[in-house]
Amino acid sequence: MNTFHTLVVYLDSRLASVERVVLLLRRKNFRVRSLALHPAGRAAAETQLVVAVEGPPQEAARLRTNLEKLLDVRRVVSQASHADARCLALVRVESGAAEPGFVRLCQEPGVRVFQQEETSTTLEITGTDGHLDAWLPRLAPFGITEISRTGAISLTAEPGPSAALGS
Amino acid sequence: MATSGPGATNLVTGIATAMMDSSPMVCITGQVPTSAIGGDAIQETDILGITMPITKHGYLVQDVKELASTLHEAFHIARSGRPGPVIVDLPKDVQLATTDYDSSASLPGASKSLADNLSPTELEKAVELLKGSSRPVILAGRGALLAGAETELATLVQRCQIPVALTLLGKGAFPEGHPLCLGMMGMHGHGATNLAIQNADLLIALGMRFDDRVTGDLATFAQSSRKIHIDLDAAEIGKNVAVDVGLVGDLREVLQRLLPSLPAANRAPWVTQIRTWQEEDTERDVLHQDTGSDLLAVHVLHDLWQATDGKAVTVTDVGQHQMWEAQYYPHTRPGTLITSGGLGTMGFALPAAIGAKMASPQEEVWAIAGDGGFQMTMSELASAVQERVELKIAVINNGFLGMVRQWQELFYGERYYATPMLTPSFVKLAQAFDIPAFRVTRRGEVRPVVELARQWTGGPVLVEFAVKQLDLVYPMVPAGGSLDAMIRRPQVTAEMV
């Protein structure tokens, strides 16, 4: 049975290091759900790429062993559960701020009004991939005009460079 | 080393060939000046990007101060772990800049190595599987040669009496001619070898990757066997074939860890069974049949093997002759067969043989190519003459792109397209380069002409063998077919002669 797998990849911030990972995903025929890229910590030398792929249970191990062959990859952390990852979506709807049903939706956990304008409302929603997917049909009656979503991001169980940020 | 743009892109096929066969290679390419990168200057090509999927690593050097450490690192990466090609792209301004050379340049990215994940539990499981097997077969691939594990492999085979099948690139890892060596396996492997694999109760895969040409249909591949896979590359374990025990590490070291736990064994019934299958192969062998006056490619390769006492370094191209060489030129030493296995690059033989001879001038090196592949890189004859490379070149000329024609005959309703070849006179072609050349059309001429070629010094020599045009490589496992469902050579009848 296919499921989502999330891996956090720590890369040297060198020329073409991200390209190499992306090319590997294509070349080895992984089904990519999302990618999220950001600096891994204060040191500019490291980049964190969170990769979510869909596939059978052994897919995470296959991805990990292939990633570990890339010279720019410092380490790879497999997340035990895709449910530990979070995504963010910005959803603009045509109106609805005054409608009671819409107001109730905006009060649910993980949702807040990000921007209120005369003819539209933008909501900020956080949650798992599936959580975000479930939200969209609920907002459809209010007239969705634009959606922007991030890929999954995830903290790793192992202490890494990011964990030292506050010290 | 190649210049920018088309010079660099002309390396692409060679780089991909090296990647597929885990050959260490460092390519240094020219690039437009750093200030011009991205501006589509004359001969600007993103060779780093083009080669990214077919290299182990790559660099664009943007500061001459990074040059020494980059080159140190490139050579280290190309040769370490699972070897492969590395590209170093050098912009013109970096080439012309000067810097102080630091011979103690550190290797910032070179400390990365594949982890040695040997688990004592897995080692014990491997030992138990070996002890409990009555019909084991070793599958030895190029990894055995790259690891320099020939001695350990020989000890394992001898002590445990385990027959050894070889991949195309594994030839030389264990001496063919040894009673327990089964020769090549797979699509054009020996019949007995494939039958042994299919009937084994344990496969021990050493530095090989269960390529589709080796396994045939995965669903029917060696179904009754347990499997141990030892490889340096963790990504190879379970990639194509699920295994019972996967051991990741340097093959030589892993075997050294295993051997003390393995007692001597006698597997005479299994070896006898395989011997029976081998005798059936011998009966079918065209070498032992009357083929009249036909000169077959098989005759050429067998007689070349005899003439050179099996001691030459052969560099084959890709196609029918490559398979016949693998079947009829047994190799007994590591590194004596150089061929393009993974990518199957036609045109490989001549330039690779020039490199082999220059690297090992003491060896007798034969480039063996078909008429199709030879014409793809025959311009390198000029290089061989210019550098006075004492190379022997055998062109097996059947007037066809023979392997493709074979598939068209067997699997595509004899619809022959683009496979008949108009070939030049290879003798006249060679003579145009002042290369002595001979043409052989009869079996009896093979040995004397080969001897003439062997005695030639001072540069390359070429022999064209005009062989029977429509011969096929047997046995053949149809692509995607079961390994034991081989198409065998028909018995030669009087009418056929």
mmCIF file of N, CA and C in Angstrom, chain A residues 45-154:
data_model
loop_
_atom_site.group_PDB
_atom_site.id
_atom_site.type_symbol
_atom_site.label_atom_id
_atom_site.label_comp_id
_atom_site.label_asym_id
_atom_site.label_seq_id
_atom_site.Cartn_x
_atom_site.Cartn_y
_atom_site.Cartn_z
ATOM 1 N N ALA A 45 26.582 27.275 5.640
ATOM 2 C CA ALA A 45 27.164 26.140 4.913
ATOM 3 C C ALA A 45 26.205 24.985 4.747
ATOM 4 N N GLU A 46 25.042 25.043 5.387
ATOM 5 C CA GLU A 46 24.156 23.890 5.343
ATOM 6 C C GLU A 46 22.730 24.292 4.973
ATOM 7 N N THR A 47 22.126 23.464 4.171
ATOM 8 C CA THR A 47 20.757 23.694 3.720
ATOM 9 C C THR A 47 19.918 22.485 4.116
ATOM 10 N N GLN A 48 18.677 22.758 4.488
ATOM 11 C CA GLN A 48 17.781 21.645 4.825
ATOM 12 C C GLN A 48 16.719 21.515 3.738
ATOM 13 N N LEU A 49 16.580 20.321 3.239
ATOM 14 C CA LEU A 49 15.561 20.045 2.226
ATOM 15 C C LEU A 49 14.664 18.938 2.767
ATOM 16 N N VAL A 50 13.397 19.252 2.906
ATOM 17 C CA VAL A 50 12.456 18.228 3.384
ATOM 18 C C VAL A 50 11.756 17.645 2.163
ATOM 19 N N VAL A 51 11.905 16.345 2.003
ATOM 20 C CA VAL A 51 11.383 15.658 0.825
ATOM 21 C C VAL A 51 10.238 14.747 1.260
ATOM 22 N N ALA A 52 9.088 14.921 0.639
ATOM 23 C CA ALA A 52 7.969 14.003 0.897
ATOM 24 C C ALA A 52 7.694 13.240 -0.392
ATOM 25 N N VAL A 53 7.742 11.919 -0.309
ATOM 26 C CA VAL A 53 7.475 11.081 -1.484
ATOM 27 C C VAL A 53 6.349 10.102 -1.160
ATOM 28 N N GLU A 54 5.717 9.636 -2.203
ATOM 29 C CA GLU A 54 4.642 8.668 -2.046
ATOM 30 C C GLU A 54 5.122 7.331 -2.582
ATOM 31 N N GLY A 55 4.802 6.267 -1.876
ATOM 32 C CA GLY A 55 5.212 4.964 -2.376
ATOM 33 C C GLY A 55 5.012 3.880 -1.345
ATOM 34 N N PRO A 56 5.433 2.646 -1.682
ATOM 35 C CA PRO A 56 5.283 1.524 -0.768
ATOM 36 C C PRO A 56 6.181 1.699 0.454
ATOM 37 N N PRO A 57 5.999 0.849 1.466
ATOM 38 C CA PRO A 57 6.726 1.032 2.728
ATOM 39 C C PRO A 57 8.247 1.105 2.569
ATOM 40 N N GLN A 58 8.797 0.369 1.602
ATOM 41 C CA GLN A 58 10.257 0.343 1.476
ATOM 42 C C GLN A 58 10.811 1.570 0.750
ATOM 43 N N GLU A 59 9.922 2.456 0.307
ATOM 44 C CA GLU A 59 10.362 3.598 -0.492
ATOM 45 C C GLU A 59 11.282 4.538 0.299
ATOM 46 N N ALA A 60 11.006 4.722 1.584
ATOM 47 C CA ALA A 60 11.828 5.628 2.390
ATOM 48 C C ALA A 60 13.263 5.118 2.462
ATOM 49 N N ALA A 61 13.430 3.814 2.630
ATOM 50 C CA ALA A 61 14.784 3.251 2.700
ATOM 51 C C ALA A 61 15.487 3.368 1.351
ATOM 52 N N ARG A 62 14.731 3.159 0.276
ATOM 53 C CA ARG A 62 15.329 3.276 -1.065
ATOM 54 C C ARG A 62 15.797 4.709 -1.305
ATOM 55 N N LEU A 63 14.983 5.657 -0.900
ATOM 56 C CA LEU A 63 15.361 7.061 -1.091
ATOM 57 C C LEU A 63 16.570 7.401 -0.229
ATOM 58 N N ARG A 64 16.552 6.926 0.977
ATOM 59 C CA ARG A 64 17.641 7.251 1.890
ATOM 60 C C ARG A 64 18.983 6.724 1.375
ATOM 61 N N THR A 65 19.018 5.472 0.952
ATOM 62 C CA THR A 65 20.295 4.906 0.498
ATOM 63 C C THR A 65 20.790 5.606 -0.762
ATOM 64 N N ASN A 66 19.868 6.030 -1.603
ATOM 65 C CA ASN A 66 20.297 6.753 -2.803
ATOM 66 C C ASN A 66 20.778 8.154 -2.467
ATOM 67 N N LEU A 67 20.081 8.827 -1.549
ATOM 68 C CA LEU A 67 20.504 10.180 -1.155
ATOM 69 C C LEU A 67 21.882 10.147 -0.510
ATOM 70 N N GLU A 68 22.133 9.121 0.273
ATOM 71 C CA GLU A 68 23.405 9.057 0.996
ATOM 72 C C GLU A 68 24.595 8.836 0.071
ATOM 73 N N LYS A 69 24.330 8.522 -1.188
ATOM 74 C CA LYS A 69 25.431 8.392 -2.146
ATOM 75 C C LYS A 69 25.881 9.747 -2.681
ATOM 76 N N LEU A 70 25.049 10.775 -2.538
ATOM 77 C CA LEU A 70 25.407 12.089 -3.066
ATOM 78 C C LEU A 70 26.440 12.738 -2.150
ATOM 79 N N LEU A 71 27.475 13.274 -2.766
ATOM 80 C CA LEU A 71 28.576 13.815 -1.993
ATOM 81 C C LEU A 71 28.171 15.039 -1.185
ATOM 82 N N ASP A 72 27.177 15.779 -1.655
ATOM 83 C CA ASP A 72 26.766 16.999 -0.960
ATOM 84 C C ASP A 72 25.840 16.715 0.218
ATOM 85 N N VAL A 73 25.367 15.508 0.322
ATOM 86 C CA VAL A 73 24.419 15.185 1.396
ATOM 87 C C VAL A 73 25.196 14.841 2.664
ATOM 88 N N ARG A 74 24.971 15.640 3.714
ATOM 89 C CA ARG A 74 25.676 15.375 4.972
ATOM 90 C C ARG A 74 24.990 14.277 5.763
ATOM 91 N N ARG A 75 23.676 14.358 5.856
ATOM 92 C CA ARG A 75 22.948 13.300 6.546
ATOM 93 C C ARG A 75 21.488 13.343 6.149
ATOM 94 N N VAL A 76 20.841 12.227 6.365
ATOM 95 C CA VAL A 76 19.427 12.107 6.016
ATOM 96 C C VAL A 76 18.704 11.546 7.235
ATOM 97 N N VAL A 77 17.623 12.183 7.597
ATOM 98 C CA VAL A 77 16.824 11.688 8.726
ATOM 99 C C VAL A 77 15.451 11.304 8.201
ATOM 100 N N SER A 78 15.092 10.055 8.381
ATOM 101 C CA SER A 78 13.758 9.601 7.961
ATOM 102 C C SER A 78 12.782 9.864 9.096
ATOM 103 N N GLN A 79 11.675 10.486 8.786
ATOM 104 C CA GLN A 79 10.654 10.692 9.800
ATOM 105 C C GLN A 79 9.855 9.409 9.971
ATOM 106 N N ALA A 80 9.622 9.063 11.215
ATOM 107 C CA ALA A 80 8.895 7.821 11.476
ATOM 108 C C ALA A 80 7.487 7.897 10.911
ATOM 109 N N SER A 81 6.912 9.073 10.958
ATOM 110 C CA SER A 81 5.540 9.199 10.492
ATOM 111 C C SER A 81 5.368 10.496 9.726
ATOM 112 N N HIS A 82 4.686 10.396 8.607
ATOM 113 C CA HIS A 82 4.405 11.601 7.825
ATOM 114 C C HIS A 82 3.489 12.542 8.605
ATOM 115 N N ALA A 83 2.774 12.005 9.601
ATOM 116 C CA ALA A 83 1.863 12.839 10.388
ATOM 117 C C ALA A 83 2.611 13.864 11.230
ATOM 118 N N ASP A 84 3.924 13.659 11.415
ATOM 119 C CA ASP A 84 4.705 14.623 12.183
ATOM 120 C C ASP A 84 5.066 15.851 11.361
ATOM 121 N N ALA A 85 4.836 15.801 10.066
ATOM 122 C CA ALA A 85 5.202 16.930 9.204
ATOM 123 C C ALA A 85 4.033 17.914 9.126
ATOM 124 N N ARG A 86 4.362 19.147 8.876
ATOM 125 C CA ARG A 86 3.340 20.188 8.781
ATOM 126 C C ARG A 86 3.513 20.974 7.475
ATOM 127 N N CYS A 87 2.350 21.373 6.919
ATOM 128 C CA CYS A 87 2.331 22.223 5.736
ATOM 129 C C CYS A 87 1.543 23.485 6.080
ATOM 130 N N LEU A 88 1.722 24.473 5.271
ATOM 131 C CA LEU A 88 0.964 25.712 5.447
ATOM 132 C C LEU A 88 0.308 26.055 4.117
ATOM 133 N N ALA A 89 -0.940 26.509 4.198
ATOM 134 C CA ALA A 89 -1.637 26.941 2.981
ATOM 135 C C ALA A 89 -2.232 28.325 3.205
ATOM 136 N N LEU A 90 -2.156 29.158 2.206
ATOM 137 C CA LEU A 90 -2.887 30.432 2.196
ATOM 138 C C LEU A 90 -4.005 30.260 1.179
ATOM 139 N N VAL A 91 -5.232 30.490 1.617
ATOM 140 C CA VAL A 91 -6.385 30.289 0.737
ATOM 141 C C VAL A 91 -7.206 31.577 0.699
ATOM 142 N N ARG A 92 -7.376 32.119 -0.484
ATOM 143 C CA ARG A 92 -8.180 33.346 -0.615
ATOM 144 C C ARG A 92 -9.567 32.950 -1.114
ATOM 145 N N VAL A 93 -10.588 33.443 -0.395
ATOM 146 C CA VAL A 93 -11.964 33.192 -0.827
ATOM 147 C C VAL A 93 -12.624 34.532 -1.161
ATOM 148 N N GLU A 94 -13.657 34.465 -1.984
ATOM 149 C CA GLU A 94 -14.255 35.695 -2.512
ATOM 150 C C GLU A 94 -14.879 36.558 -1.419
ATOM 151 N N SER A 95 -15.575 35.945 -0.533
ATOM 152 C CA SER A 95 -16.251 36.740 0.494
ATOM 153 C C SER A 95 -16.460 35.845 1.694
ATOM 154 N N GLY A 96 -17.491 36.065 2.401
ATOM 155 C CA GLY A 96 -17.860 35.120 3.433
ATOM 156 C C GLY A 96 -17.544 35.546 4.838
ATOM 157 N N ALA A 97 -16.800 36.632 5.009
ATOM 158 C CA ALA A 97 -16.398 36.997 6.361
ATOM 159 C C ALA A 97 -17.586 37.211 7.277
ATOM 160 N N ALA A 98 -18.676 37.621 6.677
ATOM 161 C CA ALA A 98 -19.842 37.912 7.513
ATOM 162 C C ALA A 98 -20.777 36.712 7.635
ATOM 163 N N GLU A 99 -20.528 35.685 6.878
ATOM 164 C CA GLU A 99 -21.447 34.544 6.910
ATOM 165 C C GLU A 99 -21.170 33.687 8.140
ATOM 166 N N PRO A 100 -22.183 33.321 8.845
ATOM 167 C CA PRO A 100 -21.970 32.588 10.105
ATOM 168 C C PRO A 100 -21.191 31.283 9.905
ATOM 169 N N GLY A 101 -21.505 30.569 8.850
ATOM 170 C CA GLY A 101 -20.805 29.302 8.600
ATOM 171 C C GLY A 101 -19.322 29.529 8.401
ATOM 172 N N PHE A 102 -18.980 30.584 7.710
ATOM 173 C CA PHE A 102 -17.573 30.891 7.438
ATOM 174 C C PHE A 102 -16.855 31.302 8.725
ATOM 175 N N VAL A 103 -17.546 32.082 9.532
ATOM 176 C CA VAL A 103 -16.944 32.522 10.796
ATOM 177 C C VAL A 103 -16.632 31.315 11.675
ATOM 178 N N ARG A 104 -17.556 30.347 11.690
ATOM 179 C CA ARG A 104 -17.306 29.143 12.495
ATOM 180 C C ARG A 104 -16.072 28.382 11.999
ATOM 181 N N LEU A 105 -15.944 28.320 10.686
ATOM 182 C CA LEU A 105 -14.765 27.636 10.125
ATOM 183 C C LEU A 105 -13.469 28.312 10.578
ATOM 184 N N CYS A 106 -13.517 29.635 10.586
ATOM 185 C CA CYS A 106 -12.299 30.386 10.927
ATOM 186 C C CYS A 106 -11.902 30.221 12.391
ATOM 187 N N GLN A 107 -12.776 29.700 13.174
ATOM 188 C CA GLN A 107 -12.469 29.529 14.596
ATOM 189 C C GLN A 107 -11.923 28.132 14.905
ATOM 190 N N GLU A 108 -11.876 27.299 13.915
ATOM 191 C CA GLU A 108 -11.379 25.939 14.165
ATOM 192 C C GLU A 108 -9.856 25.941 14.364
ATOM 193 N N PRO A 109 -9.314 24.932 15.096
ATOM 194 C CA PRO A 109 -7.864 24.880 15.331
ATOM 195 C C PRO A 109 -7.088 24.803 14.006
ATOM 196 N N GLY A 110 -5.971 25.505 13.967
ATOM 197 C CA GLY A 110 -5.112 25.456 12.782
ATOM 198 C C GLY A 110 -5.498 26.436 11.699
ATOM 199 N N VAL A 111 -6.530 27.256 11.958
ATOM 200 C CA VAL A 111 -6.970 28.207 10.935
ATOM 201 C C VAL A 111 -6.999 29.604 11.542
ATOM 202 N N ARG A 112 -6.565 30.598 10.766
ATOM 203 C CA ARG A 112 -6.751 31.981 11.211
ATOM 204 C C ARG A 112 -6.916 32.870 9.992
ATOM 205 N N VAL A 113 -7.546 33.989 10.217
ATOM 206 C CA VAL A 113 -7.694 34.953 9.124
ATOM 207 C C VAL A 113 -6.368 35.679 8.975
ATOM 208 N N PHE A 114 -5.779 35.520 7.825
ATOM 209 C CA PHE A 114 -4.463 36.118 7.574
ATOM 210 C C PHE A 114 -4.622 37.548 7.042
ATOM 211 N N GLN A 115 -5.639 37.746 6.210
ATOM 212 C CA GLN A 115 -5.827 39.062 5.591
ATOM 213 C C GLN A 115 -7.315 39.229 5.273
ATOM 214 N N GLN A 116 -7.847 40.376 5.671
ATOM 215 C CA GLN A 116 -9.262 40.656 5.392
ATOM 216 C C GLN A 116 -9.313 41.878 4.484
ATOM 217 N N GLU A 117 -9.875 41.728 3.307
ATOM 218 C CA GLU A 117 -10.024 42.864 2.401
ATOM 219 C C GLU A 117 -11.494 43.024 2.063
ATOM 220 N N GLU A 118 -11.800 44.077 1.305
ATOM 221 C CA GLU A 118 -13.199 44.416 1.049
ATOM 222 C C GLU A 118 -13.934 43.289 0.331
ATOM 223 N N THR A 119 -13.243 42.677 -0.650
ATOM 224 C CA THR A 119 -13.941 41.670 -1.462
ATOM 225 C C THR A 119 -13.393 40.265 -1.265
ATOM 226 N N SER A 120 -12.489 40.109 -0.358
ATOM 227 C CA SER A 120 -11.935 38.768 -0.166
ATOM 228 C C SER A 120 -11.384 38.590 1.242
ATOM 229 N N THR A 121 -11.238 37.312 1.590
ATOM 230 C CA THR A 121 -10.628 36.962 2.879
ATOM 231 C C THR A 121 -9.554 35.915 2.603
ATOM 232 N N THR A 122 -8.387 36.110 3.215
ATOM 233 C CA THR A 122 -7.329 35.108 3.054
ATOM 234 C C THR A 122 -7.143 34.375 4.376
ATOM 235 N N LEU A 123 -7.217 33.049 4.311
ATOM 236 C CA LEU A 123 -7.035 32.227 5.502
ATOM 237 C C LEU A 123 -5.658 31.582 5.492
ATOM 238 N N GLU A 124 -5.112 31.452 6.671
ATOM 239 C CA GLU A 124 -3.846 30.728 6.841
ATOM 240 C C GLU A 124 -4.170 29.428 7.566
ATOM 241 N N ILE A 125 -3.860 28.312 6.937
ATOM 242 C CA ILE A 125 -4.198 27.006 7.509
ATOM 243 C C ILE A 125 -2.918 26.193 7.671
ATOM 244 N N THR A 126 -2.723 25.598 8.815
ATOM 245 C CA THR A 126 -1.568 24.714 9.014
ATOM 246 C C THR A 126 -2.062 23.319 9.385
ATOM 247 N N GLY A 127 -1.284 22.353 9.007
ATOM 248 C CA GLY A 127 -1.651 20.980 9.350
ATOM 249 C C GLY A 127 -0.920 20.005 8.464
ATOM 250 N N THR A 128 -1.331 18.768 8.528
ATOM 251 C CA THR A 128 -0.725 17.767 7.658
ATOM 252 C C THR A 128 -1.247 17.968 6.234
ATOM 253 N N ASP A 129 -0.594 17.307 5.319
ATOM 254 C CA ASP A 129 -1.049 17.335 3.926
ATOM 255 C C ASP A 129 -2.536 16.992 3.824
ATOM 256 N N GLY A 130 -2.889 15.906 4.500
ATOM 257 C CA GLY A 130 -4.262 15.421 4.427
ATOM 258 C C GLY A 130 -5.241 16.406 5.049
ATOM 259 N N HIS A 131 -4.785 17.043 6.134
ATOM 260 C CA HIS A 131 -5.610 18.051 6.812
ATOM 261 C C HIS A 131 -5.925 19.195 5.839
ATOM 262 N N LEU A 132 -4.879 19.646 5.145
ATOM 263 C CA LEU A 132 -5.076 20.744 4.186
ATOM 264 C C LEU A 132 -5.977 20.313 3.032
ATOM 265 N N ASP A 133 -5.741 19.093 2.574
ATOM 266 C CA ASP A 133 -6.591 18.595 1.474
ATOM 267 C C ASP A 133 -8.060 18.588 1.882
ATOM 268 N N ALA A 134 -8.305 18.231 3.148
ATOM 269 C CA ALA A 134 -9.694 18.137 3.621
ATOM 270 C C ALA A 134 -10.348 19.516 3.746
ATOM 271 N N TRP A 135 -9.527 20.512 3.958
ATOM 272 C CA TRP A 135 -10.078 21.860 4.117
ATOM 273 C C TRP A 135 -10.626 22.428 2.812
ATOM 274 N N LEU A 136 -10.006 22.120 1.731
ATOM 275 C CA LEU A 136 -10.347 22.813 0.479
ATOM 276 C C LEU A 136 -11.812 22.623 0.072
ATOM 277 N N PRO A 137 -12.365 21.390 0.124
ATOM 278 C CA PRO A 137 -13.787 21.272 -0.234
ATOM 279 C C PRO A 137 -14.700 22.025 0.727
ATOM 280 N N ARG A 138 -14.276 22.194 1.969
ATOM 281 C CA ARG A 138 -15.120 22.915 2.931
ATOM 282 C C ARG A 138 -15.156 24.412 2.601
ATOM 283 N N LEU A 139 -14.067 24.897 2.004
ATOM 284 C CA LEU A 139 -14.028 26.323 1.669
ATOM 285 C C LEU A 139 -14.603 26.600 0.277
ATOM 286 N N ALA A 140 -14.728 25.557 -0.514
ATOM 287 C CA ALA A 140 -15.177 25.746 -1.903
ATOM 288 C C ALA A 140 -16.493 26.521 -2.013
ATOM 289 N N PRO A 141 -17.489 26.279 -1.149
ATOM 290 C CA PRO A 141 -18.747 27.018 -1.282
ATOM 291 C C PRO A 141 -18.591 28.532 -1.124
ATOM 292 N N PHE A 142 -17.496 28.960 -0.514
ATOM 293 C CA PHE A 142 -17.313 30.401 -0.309
ATOM 294 C C PHE A 142 -16.523 31.044 -1.456
ATOM 295 N N GLY A 143 -16.182 30.265 -2.461
ATOM 296 C CA GLY A 143 -15.549 30.821 -3.657
ATOM 297 C C GLY A 143 -14.045 30.994 -3.527
ATOM 298 N N ILE A 144 -13.326 29.891 -3.645
ATOM 299 C CA ILE A 144 -11.854 29.978 -3.576
ATOM 300 C C ILE A 144 -11.324 30.643 -4.845
ATOM 301 N N THR A 145 -10.511 31.688 -4.698
ATOM 302 C CA THR A 145 -9.938 32.356 -5.874
ATOM 303 C C THR A 145 -8.446 32.061 -6.032
ATOM 304 N N GLU A 146 -7.777 31.681 -4.952
ATOM 305 C CA GLU A 146 -6.334 31.417 -5.074
ATOM 306 C C GLU A 146 -5.867 30.544 -3.909
ATOM 307 N N ILE A 147 -4.958 29.654 -4.204
ATOM 308 C CA ILE A 147 -4.380 28.798 -3.156
ATOM 309 C C ILE A 147 -2.864 28.812 -3.304
ATOM 310 N N SER A 148 -2.156 28.923 -2.199
ATOM 311 C CA SER A 148 -0.702 28.748 -2.208
ATOM 312 C C SER A 148 -0.335 27.836 -1.047
ATOM 313 N N ARG A 149 0.420 26.796 -1.347
ATOM 314 C CA ARG A 149 0.764 25.807 -0.307
ATOM 315 C C ARG A 149 2.263 25.593 -0.244
ATOM 316 N N THR A 150 2.770 25.346 0.942
ATOM 317 C CA THR A 150 4.170 24.944 1.081
ATOM 318 C C THR A 150 4.250 23.430 1.039
ATOM 319 N N GLY A 151 5.460 22.920 0.871
ATOM 320 C CA GLY A 151 5.673 21.498 1.071
ATOM 321 C C GLY A 151 5.727 21.208 2.554
ATOM 322 N N ALA A 152 5.816 19.935 2.875
ATOM 323 C CA ALA A 152 5.886 19.539 4.280
ATOM 324 C C ALA A 152 7.215 19.977 4.885
ATOM 325 N N ILE A 153 7.166 20.448 6.142
ATOM 326 C CA ILE A 153 8.401 20.673 6.899
ATOM 327 C C ILE A 153 8.316 19.852 8.172
ATOM 328 N N SER A 154 9.476 19.575 8.722
ATOM 329 C CA SER A 154 9.467 18.637 9.837
ATOM 330 C C SER A 154 10.692 18.858 10.703
#
